[in-house]
Coordinates of C-alpha atoms in Angstrom, one line a residue:
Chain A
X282 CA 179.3 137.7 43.3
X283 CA 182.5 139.2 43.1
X284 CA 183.2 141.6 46.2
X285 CA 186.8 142.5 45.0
X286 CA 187.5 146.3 45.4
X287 CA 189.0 148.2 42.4
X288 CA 192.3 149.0 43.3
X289 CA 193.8 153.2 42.7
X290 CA 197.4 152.9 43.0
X291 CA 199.5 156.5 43.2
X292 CA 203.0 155.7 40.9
X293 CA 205.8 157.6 42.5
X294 CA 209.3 158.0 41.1
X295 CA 211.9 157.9 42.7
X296 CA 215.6 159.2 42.1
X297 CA 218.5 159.0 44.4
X298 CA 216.0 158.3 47.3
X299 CA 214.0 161.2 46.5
X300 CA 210.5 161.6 45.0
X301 CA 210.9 163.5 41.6
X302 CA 208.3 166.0 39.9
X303 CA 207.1 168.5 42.3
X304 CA 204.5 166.8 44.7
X305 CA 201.7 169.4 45.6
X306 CA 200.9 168.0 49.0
X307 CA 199.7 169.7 52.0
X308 CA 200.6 169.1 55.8
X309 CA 203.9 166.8 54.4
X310 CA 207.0 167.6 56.4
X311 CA 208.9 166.7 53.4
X312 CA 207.0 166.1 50.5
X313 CA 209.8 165.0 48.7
X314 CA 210.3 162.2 51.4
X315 CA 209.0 158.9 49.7
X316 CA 208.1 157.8 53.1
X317 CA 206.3 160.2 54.2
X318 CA 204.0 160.6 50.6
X319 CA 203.9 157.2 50.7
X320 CA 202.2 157.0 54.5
X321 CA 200.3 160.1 53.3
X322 CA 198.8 158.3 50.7
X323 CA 197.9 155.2 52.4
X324 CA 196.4 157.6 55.1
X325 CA 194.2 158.9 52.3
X326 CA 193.3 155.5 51.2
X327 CA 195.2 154.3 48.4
X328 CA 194.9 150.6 47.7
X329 CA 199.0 150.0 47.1
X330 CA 201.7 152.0 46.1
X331 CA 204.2 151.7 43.0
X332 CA 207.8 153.3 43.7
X333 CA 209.8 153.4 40.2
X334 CA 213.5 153.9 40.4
X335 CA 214.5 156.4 37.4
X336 CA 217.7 156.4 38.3
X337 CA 220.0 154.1 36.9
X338 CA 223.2 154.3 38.7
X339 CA 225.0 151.6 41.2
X340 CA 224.5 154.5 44.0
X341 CA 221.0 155.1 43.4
X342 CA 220.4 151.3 43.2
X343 CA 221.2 151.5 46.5
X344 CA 219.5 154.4 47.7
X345 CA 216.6 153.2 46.2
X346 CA 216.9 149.9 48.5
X347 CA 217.5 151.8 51.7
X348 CA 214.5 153.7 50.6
X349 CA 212.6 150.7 50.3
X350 CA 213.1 149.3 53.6
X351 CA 212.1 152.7 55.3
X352 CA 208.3 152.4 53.4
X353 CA 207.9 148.4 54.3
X354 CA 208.7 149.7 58.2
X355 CA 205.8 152.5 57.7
X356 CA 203.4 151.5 55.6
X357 CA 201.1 148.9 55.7
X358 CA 199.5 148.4 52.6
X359 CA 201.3 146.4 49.9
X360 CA 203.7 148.2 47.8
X361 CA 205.6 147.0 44.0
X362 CA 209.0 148.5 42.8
X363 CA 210.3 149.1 39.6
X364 CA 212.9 150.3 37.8
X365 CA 216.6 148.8 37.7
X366 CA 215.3 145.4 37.7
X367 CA 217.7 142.8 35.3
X368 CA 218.4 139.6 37.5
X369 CA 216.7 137.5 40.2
X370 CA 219.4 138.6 42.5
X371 CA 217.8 142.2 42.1
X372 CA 214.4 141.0 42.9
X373 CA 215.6 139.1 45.9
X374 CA 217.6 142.5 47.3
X375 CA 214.4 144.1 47.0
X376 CA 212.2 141.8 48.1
X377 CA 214.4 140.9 51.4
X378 CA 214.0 144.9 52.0
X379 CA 210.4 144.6 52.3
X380 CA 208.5 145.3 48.8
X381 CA 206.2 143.2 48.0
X382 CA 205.7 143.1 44.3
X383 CA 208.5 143.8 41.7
X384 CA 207.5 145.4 38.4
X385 CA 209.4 144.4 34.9
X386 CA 209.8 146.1 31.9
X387 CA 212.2 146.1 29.5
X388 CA 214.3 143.5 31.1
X389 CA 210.8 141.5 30.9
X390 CA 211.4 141.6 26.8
X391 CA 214.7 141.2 27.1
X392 CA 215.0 138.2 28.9
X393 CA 211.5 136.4 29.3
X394 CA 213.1 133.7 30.8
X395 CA 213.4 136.3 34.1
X396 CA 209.7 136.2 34.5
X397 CA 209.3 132.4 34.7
X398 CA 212.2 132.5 37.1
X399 CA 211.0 135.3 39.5
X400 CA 207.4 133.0 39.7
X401 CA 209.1 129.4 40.4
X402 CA 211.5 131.6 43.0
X403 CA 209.2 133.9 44.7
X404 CA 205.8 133.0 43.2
X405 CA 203.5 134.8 40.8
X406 CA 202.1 137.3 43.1
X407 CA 205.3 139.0 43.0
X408 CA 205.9 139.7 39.5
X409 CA 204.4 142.6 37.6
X410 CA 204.6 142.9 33.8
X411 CA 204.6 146.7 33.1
X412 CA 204.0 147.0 29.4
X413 CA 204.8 150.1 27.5
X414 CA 202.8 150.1 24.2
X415 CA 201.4 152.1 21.5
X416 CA 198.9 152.0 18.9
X417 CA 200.5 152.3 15.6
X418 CA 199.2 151.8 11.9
X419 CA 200.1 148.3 12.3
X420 CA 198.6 147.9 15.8
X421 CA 199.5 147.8 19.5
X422 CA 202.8 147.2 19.8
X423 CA 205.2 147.2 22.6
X424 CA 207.8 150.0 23.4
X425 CA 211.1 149.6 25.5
X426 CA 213.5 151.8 26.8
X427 CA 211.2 154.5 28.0
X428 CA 209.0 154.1 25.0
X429 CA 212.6 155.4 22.7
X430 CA 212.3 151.4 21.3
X431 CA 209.8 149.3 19.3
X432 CA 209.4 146.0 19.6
X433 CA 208.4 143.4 17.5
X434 CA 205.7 142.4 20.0
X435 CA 202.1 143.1 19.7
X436 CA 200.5 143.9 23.2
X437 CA 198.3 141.3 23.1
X438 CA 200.6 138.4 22.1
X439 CA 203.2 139.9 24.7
X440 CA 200.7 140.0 27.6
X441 CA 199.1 136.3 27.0
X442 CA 203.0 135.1 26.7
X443 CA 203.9 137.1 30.1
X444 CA 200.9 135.7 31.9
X445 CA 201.8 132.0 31.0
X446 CA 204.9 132.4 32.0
X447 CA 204.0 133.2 35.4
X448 CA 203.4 137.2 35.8
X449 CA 200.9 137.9 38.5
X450 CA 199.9 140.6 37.5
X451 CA 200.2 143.2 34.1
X452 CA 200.8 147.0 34.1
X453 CA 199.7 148.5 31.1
X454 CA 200.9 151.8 29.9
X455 CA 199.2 153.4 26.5
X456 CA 202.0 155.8 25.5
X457 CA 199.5 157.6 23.6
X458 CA 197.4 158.5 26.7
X459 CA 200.1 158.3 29.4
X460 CA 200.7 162.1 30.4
X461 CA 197.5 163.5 28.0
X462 CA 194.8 163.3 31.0
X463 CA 191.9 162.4 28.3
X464 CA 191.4 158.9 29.9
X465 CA 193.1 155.6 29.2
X466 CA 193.0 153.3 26.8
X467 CA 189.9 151.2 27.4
X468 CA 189.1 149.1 24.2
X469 CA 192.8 148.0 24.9
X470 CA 192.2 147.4 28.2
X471 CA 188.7 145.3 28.0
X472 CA 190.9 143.3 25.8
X473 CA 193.0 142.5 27.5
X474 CA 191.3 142.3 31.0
X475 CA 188.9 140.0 29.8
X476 CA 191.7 137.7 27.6
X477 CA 193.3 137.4 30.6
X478 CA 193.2 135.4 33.7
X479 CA 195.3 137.7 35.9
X480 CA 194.4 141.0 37.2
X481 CA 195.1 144.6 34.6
X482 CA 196.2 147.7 36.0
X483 CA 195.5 150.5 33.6
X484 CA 198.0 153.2 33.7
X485 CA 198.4 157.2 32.1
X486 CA 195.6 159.0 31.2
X487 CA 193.9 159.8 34.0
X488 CA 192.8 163.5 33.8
X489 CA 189.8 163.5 35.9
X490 CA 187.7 160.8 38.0
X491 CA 185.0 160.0 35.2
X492 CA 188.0 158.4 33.6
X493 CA 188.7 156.2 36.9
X494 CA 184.8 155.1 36.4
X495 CA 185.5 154.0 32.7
X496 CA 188.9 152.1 33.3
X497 CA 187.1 149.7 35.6
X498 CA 183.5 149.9 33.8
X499 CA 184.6 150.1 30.4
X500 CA 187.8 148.6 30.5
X501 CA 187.5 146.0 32.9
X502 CA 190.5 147.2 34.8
X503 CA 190.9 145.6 38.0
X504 CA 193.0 148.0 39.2
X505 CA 193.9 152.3 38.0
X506 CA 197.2 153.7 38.7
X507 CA 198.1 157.7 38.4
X508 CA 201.2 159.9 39.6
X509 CA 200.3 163.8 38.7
X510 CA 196.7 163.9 38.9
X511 CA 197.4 162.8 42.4
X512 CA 200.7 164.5 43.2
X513 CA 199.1 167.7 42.2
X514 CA 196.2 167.2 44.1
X515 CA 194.0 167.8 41.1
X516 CA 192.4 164.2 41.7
X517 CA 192.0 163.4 45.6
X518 CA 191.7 160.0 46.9
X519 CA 189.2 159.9 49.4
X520 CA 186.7 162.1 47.1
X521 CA 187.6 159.7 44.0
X522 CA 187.0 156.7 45.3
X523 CA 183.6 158.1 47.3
X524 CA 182.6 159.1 43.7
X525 CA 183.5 155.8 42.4
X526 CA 181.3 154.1 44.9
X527 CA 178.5 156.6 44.4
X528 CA 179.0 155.6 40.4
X529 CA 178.4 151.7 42.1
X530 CA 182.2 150.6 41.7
X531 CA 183.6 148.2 44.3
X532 CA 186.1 150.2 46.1
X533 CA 187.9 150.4 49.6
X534 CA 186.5 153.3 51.9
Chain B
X101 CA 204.7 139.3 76.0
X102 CA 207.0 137.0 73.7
X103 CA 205.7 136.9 70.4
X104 CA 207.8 134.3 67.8
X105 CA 207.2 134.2 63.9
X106 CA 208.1 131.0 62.4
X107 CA 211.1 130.9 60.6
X108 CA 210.7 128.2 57.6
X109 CA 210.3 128.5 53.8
X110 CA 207.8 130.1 53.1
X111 CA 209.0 133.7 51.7
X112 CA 208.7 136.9 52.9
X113 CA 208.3 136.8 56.7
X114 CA 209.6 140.9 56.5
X115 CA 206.2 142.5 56.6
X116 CA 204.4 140.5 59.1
X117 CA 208.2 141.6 61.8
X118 CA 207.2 145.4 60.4
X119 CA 203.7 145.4 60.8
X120 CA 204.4 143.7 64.5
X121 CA 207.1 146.6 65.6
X122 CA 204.5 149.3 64.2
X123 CA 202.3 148.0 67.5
X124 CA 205.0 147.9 69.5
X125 CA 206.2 144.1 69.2
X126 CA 209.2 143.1 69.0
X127 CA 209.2 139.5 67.5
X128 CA 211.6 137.1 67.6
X129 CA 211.9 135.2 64.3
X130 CA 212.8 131.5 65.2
X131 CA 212.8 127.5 63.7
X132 CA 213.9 126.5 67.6
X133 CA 211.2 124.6 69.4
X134 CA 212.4 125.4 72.8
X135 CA 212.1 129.1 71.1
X136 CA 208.6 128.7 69.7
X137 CA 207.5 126.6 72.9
X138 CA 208.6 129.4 75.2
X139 CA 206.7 132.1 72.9
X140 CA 203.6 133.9 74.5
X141 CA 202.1 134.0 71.0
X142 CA 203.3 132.3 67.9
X143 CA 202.6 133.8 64.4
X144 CA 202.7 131.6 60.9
X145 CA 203.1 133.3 58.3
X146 CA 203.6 133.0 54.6
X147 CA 203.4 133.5 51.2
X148 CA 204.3 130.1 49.3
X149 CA 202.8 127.0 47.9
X150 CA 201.9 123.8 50.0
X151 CA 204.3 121.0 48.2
X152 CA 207.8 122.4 49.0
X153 CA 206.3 123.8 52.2
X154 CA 205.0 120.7 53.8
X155 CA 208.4 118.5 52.6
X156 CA 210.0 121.2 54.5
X157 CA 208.0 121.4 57.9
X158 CA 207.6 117.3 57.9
X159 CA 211.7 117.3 57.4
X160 CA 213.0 120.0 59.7
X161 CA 210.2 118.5 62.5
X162 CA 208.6 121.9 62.6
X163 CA 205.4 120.5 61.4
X164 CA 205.1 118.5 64.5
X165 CA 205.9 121.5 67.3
X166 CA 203.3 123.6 65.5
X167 CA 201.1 121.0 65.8
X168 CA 201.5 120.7 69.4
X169 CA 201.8 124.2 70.4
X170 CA 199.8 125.0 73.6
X171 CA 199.7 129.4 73.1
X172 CA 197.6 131.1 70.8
X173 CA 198.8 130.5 67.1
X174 CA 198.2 132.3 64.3
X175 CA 198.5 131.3 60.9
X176 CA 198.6 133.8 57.5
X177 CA 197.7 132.7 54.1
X178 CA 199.4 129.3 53.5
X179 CA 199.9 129.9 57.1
X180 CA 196.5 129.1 57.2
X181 CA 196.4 126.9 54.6
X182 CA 198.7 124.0 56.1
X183 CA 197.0 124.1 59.8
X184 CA 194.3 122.6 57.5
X185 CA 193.7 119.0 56.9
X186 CA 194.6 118.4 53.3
X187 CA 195.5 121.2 50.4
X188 CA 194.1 120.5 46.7
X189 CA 197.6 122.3 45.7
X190 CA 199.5 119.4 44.6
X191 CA 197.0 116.9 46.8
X192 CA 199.0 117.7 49.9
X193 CA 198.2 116.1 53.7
X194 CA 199.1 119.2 55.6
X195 CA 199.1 119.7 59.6
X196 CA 195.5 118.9 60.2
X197 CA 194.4 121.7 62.9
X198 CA 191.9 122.4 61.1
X199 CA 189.0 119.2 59.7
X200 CA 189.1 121.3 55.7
X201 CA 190.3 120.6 52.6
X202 CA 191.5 123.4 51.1
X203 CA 190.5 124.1 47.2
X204 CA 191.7 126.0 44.1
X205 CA 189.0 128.8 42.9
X206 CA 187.1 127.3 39.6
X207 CA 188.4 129.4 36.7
X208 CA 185.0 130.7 35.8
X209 CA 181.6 131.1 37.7
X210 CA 177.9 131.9 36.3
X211 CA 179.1 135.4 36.7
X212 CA 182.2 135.0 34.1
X213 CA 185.7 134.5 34.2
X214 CA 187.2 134.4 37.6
X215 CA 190.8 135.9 37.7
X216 CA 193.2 133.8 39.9
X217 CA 194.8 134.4 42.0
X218 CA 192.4 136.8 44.2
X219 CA 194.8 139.7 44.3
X220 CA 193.6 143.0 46.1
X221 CA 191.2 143.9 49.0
X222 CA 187.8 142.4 49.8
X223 CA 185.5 142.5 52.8
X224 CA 185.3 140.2 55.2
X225 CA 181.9 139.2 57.0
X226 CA 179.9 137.4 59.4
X227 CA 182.8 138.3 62.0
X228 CA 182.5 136.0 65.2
X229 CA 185.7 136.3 67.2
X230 CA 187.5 138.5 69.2
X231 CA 190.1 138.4 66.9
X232 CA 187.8 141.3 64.9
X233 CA 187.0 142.9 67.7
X234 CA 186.7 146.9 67.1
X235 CA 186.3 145.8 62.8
X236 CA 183.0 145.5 61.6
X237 CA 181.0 143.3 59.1
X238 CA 182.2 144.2 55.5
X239 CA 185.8 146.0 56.3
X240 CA 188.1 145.2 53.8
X241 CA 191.2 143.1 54.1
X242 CA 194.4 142.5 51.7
X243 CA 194.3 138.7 50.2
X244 CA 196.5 136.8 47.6
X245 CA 195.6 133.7 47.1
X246 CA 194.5 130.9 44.1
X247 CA 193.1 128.3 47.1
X248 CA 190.8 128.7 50.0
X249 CA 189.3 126.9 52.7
X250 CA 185.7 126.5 51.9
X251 CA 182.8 127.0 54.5
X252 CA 182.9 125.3 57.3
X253 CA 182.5 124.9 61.7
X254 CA 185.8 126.3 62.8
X255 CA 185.1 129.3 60.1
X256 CA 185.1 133.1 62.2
X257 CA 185.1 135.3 59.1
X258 CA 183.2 134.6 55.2
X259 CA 184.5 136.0 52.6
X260 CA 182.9 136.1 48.5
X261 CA 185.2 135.9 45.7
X262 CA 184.6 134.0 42.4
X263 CA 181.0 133.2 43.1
X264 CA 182.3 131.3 46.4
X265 CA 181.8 132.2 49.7
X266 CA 184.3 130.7 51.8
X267 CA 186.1 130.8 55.5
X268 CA 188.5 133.8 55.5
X269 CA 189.4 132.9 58.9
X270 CA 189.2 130.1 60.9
X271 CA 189.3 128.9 65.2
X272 CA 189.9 126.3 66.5
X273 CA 191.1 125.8 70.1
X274 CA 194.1 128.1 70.4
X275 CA 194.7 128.0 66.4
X276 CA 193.6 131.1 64.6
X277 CA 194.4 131.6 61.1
X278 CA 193.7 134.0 58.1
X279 CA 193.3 133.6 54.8
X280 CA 193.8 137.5 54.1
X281 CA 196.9 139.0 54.9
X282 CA 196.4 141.4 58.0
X283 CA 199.8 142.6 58.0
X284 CA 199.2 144.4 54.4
X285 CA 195.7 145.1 55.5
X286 CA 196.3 149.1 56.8
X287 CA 194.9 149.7 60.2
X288 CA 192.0 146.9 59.9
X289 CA 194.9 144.5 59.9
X290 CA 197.0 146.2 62.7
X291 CA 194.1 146.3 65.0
X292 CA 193.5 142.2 64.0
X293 CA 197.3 141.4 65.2
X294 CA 197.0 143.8 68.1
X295 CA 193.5 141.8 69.0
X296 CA 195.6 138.7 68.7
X297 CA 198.1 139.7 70.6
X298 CA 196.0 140.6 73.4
X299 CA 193.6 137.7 73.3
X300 CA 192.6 136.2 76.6
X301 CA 193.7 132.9 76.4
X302 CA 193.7 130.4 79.9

């Protein structure tokens, strides 16, 4: 029997060391502290974190690392970062400040190589394939560049290739569901969940907690990941994941 | 109280110093043996595969003043992995604390396909130590991990993953180790350091 907990993971992004999108959370000193949503959140039981750096600047790169050290001295759950991620020298910065998981995207496409490297260097466990896709006429196929560019990847072939090259983990993004609240993607997901041999994280879509149930049941997501529904306090944690149990889902209560 | 975290190759030694200075330890991070002999409590921790690991500690002569360390020890993940006796990760010898051999997860069970590496939180059960004391039967713990240490005397915590049911933490003598990492484990892991920090020990 498998005992492993599905994992809800609240996505927080991040610009010049500051969470972005207004964050509807009561009690917070600073609510548009990471560190303080982030220990909020772990407070309220989430399973990890994801911090994404949307800024793209030299300054905010380093912001964003400062930032990164002040949540590994906080928090105690395991955190991934994103965003700004080209070269194994950028992994090492952020892993030296505490993260514990890096997540790729474009750079992933752009340079595969980078994903065998970051395994052999740091091991598997650390690297995070975040795939941006979307279902066209053709079918799913993988999206860079905040979604602006297609690739010539299908989402299938592009996860199994990820995986084997060491990823320990893959972040899926529908962009047709990211953002819409009507669920995610779960024929995609059971897809791929069940092609491959490393854990899924669905992510976008979430609009209520009945679509948390069908990621996992459905979709054989091992793990759900959300910003607004959570930031907004439409979804809260500890109610979600009591309702998820109460629906018989392994989770962490 | 002295508390010394081994300083070798295995990565990312940062969380287990944060997670020590949340209750209120100072640790000092060290390869020295006159260091790690003079320690009040010694933690090994790690994140790493046994090969490269083992070349190292046989090499630098670290493998050797674990081994003989007379304070409570503490090893985390392939922490725990190399006090064991052998590792089936690259048919390894390791430090040999421990009598197991530790094993990769089979890559499917009667239940299905069995995702590896174990990534995410489980429970752990059967707790017998005072390592756990103040934690109860089926709290759940933070592990990452493709090998484990199956069943066995020294075992002080079971855990079920893959249709196996296997030590997630072992004692023996003043060696403690955990499979799961309790310094990514929220306050269920904070309160297992903290126990191991204050654990009687003559």
């Amino acid at each position: 029997m498998n005992m492993l907990a599905k994992r809800i993971i609240p996505c927080l992004d991040v610009k010049d060391g500051r969470t972005v999108k207004g964050i509807n959370f009561v009690n917070l000193r600073d609510a548009g502290d990471p560190v303080e949503l982030g220990k909020a959140y772990s407070e309220q039981g989430a399973d990890e974190l994801v911090f994404l750096d949307i800024a793209a600047t030299h300054e905010g790169r380093k912001t964003f690392t400062d930032m990164v050290s002040r949540v590994a001295a906080a928090i105690s759950i395991p955190f991934t970062v994103g965003g700004g991620i080209h070269e194994l020298a950028d992994v090492a910065r952020l892993l030296e400040a505490g993260a514990d998981k890096v997540s790729l995207n474009s750079a992933a496409l752009r340079n595969p190589q980078l994903v065998n490297d970051i395994a052999a260097r740091f091991g598997s466990q650390v690297c995070v394939a975040a795939i941006d896709a979307r279902h066209d006429e053709d079918g799913w196929y993988c999206y860079v560049n905040g979604g602006r560019i297609r690739v010539e990847r299908t989402l299938f072939d592009w996860a199994r290739e990820v995986a084997d090259r060491g990823a320990g983990e893959i972040l899926f993004t529908s962009m047709d569901h990211d953002g819409v609240k009507q669920g995610f993607p779960n024929e995609a997901l059971a897809r791929l969940s069940d092609e491959l041999s490393i854990p899924v994280i669905a992510s976008g879509g979430a609009g209520a907690k009945e679509h948390f149930a069908d990621a996992f049941r459905l979709g054989h997501a091992d793990a759900a990941l959300a910003a607004s529904v959570f930031h907004f306090g439409e979804i809260k944690i500890p109610e979600l994941k009591q309702y998820l149990r109460d629906e018989g889902i392994c989770v962490r209560l | 109280m002295k508390v010394a975290v081994v300083k070798y190759n295995a990565g990312n030694i940062c969380s287990v110093i944060n997670a020590l200075r949340r209750i209120g330890i100072e640790p000092q991070v060290t390869d020295s043996a006159t260091e790690l002999a003079a320690a009040d409590r010694i933690i090994f921790p790690g994140q790493g595969e046994a090969v490269n690991t083992m070349v190292y500690l046989q090499q630098s002569g670290l493998g050797d003043v674990i081994r003989n360390l007379h304070q409570p020890v503490l090893g985390i993940c392939i922490g725990q992995q190399l006090l064991c006796a052998h590792s089936e990760e690259g048919h390894t010898p390791c430090l040999g604390i421990f009598d197991s051999c530790v094993c990769r997860f089979p890559d499917s069970c009667p239940a299905g396909r069995v995702k590896v590496p174990q990534i995410g939180w489980n429970t752990i059960d059967d707790l017998r130590s005072p390592l756990f004391d103040g934690l109860k039967n089926g709290d759940f713990v933070y592990f990452v991990h493709s090998f484990y240490v199956p069943e066995c005397a020294d075992a002080i915590a079971h855990t079920t993953y893959g249709g196996v049911t296997y030590a997630s933490a072992l004692h023996k003598a003043n060696f403690y180790a955990t499979q799961f990492h309790p310094e990514k484990s929220g306050d269920t892991g904070l309160r297992i350091l903290h126990n191991f920090i204050h654990l009687c020990h003559d």
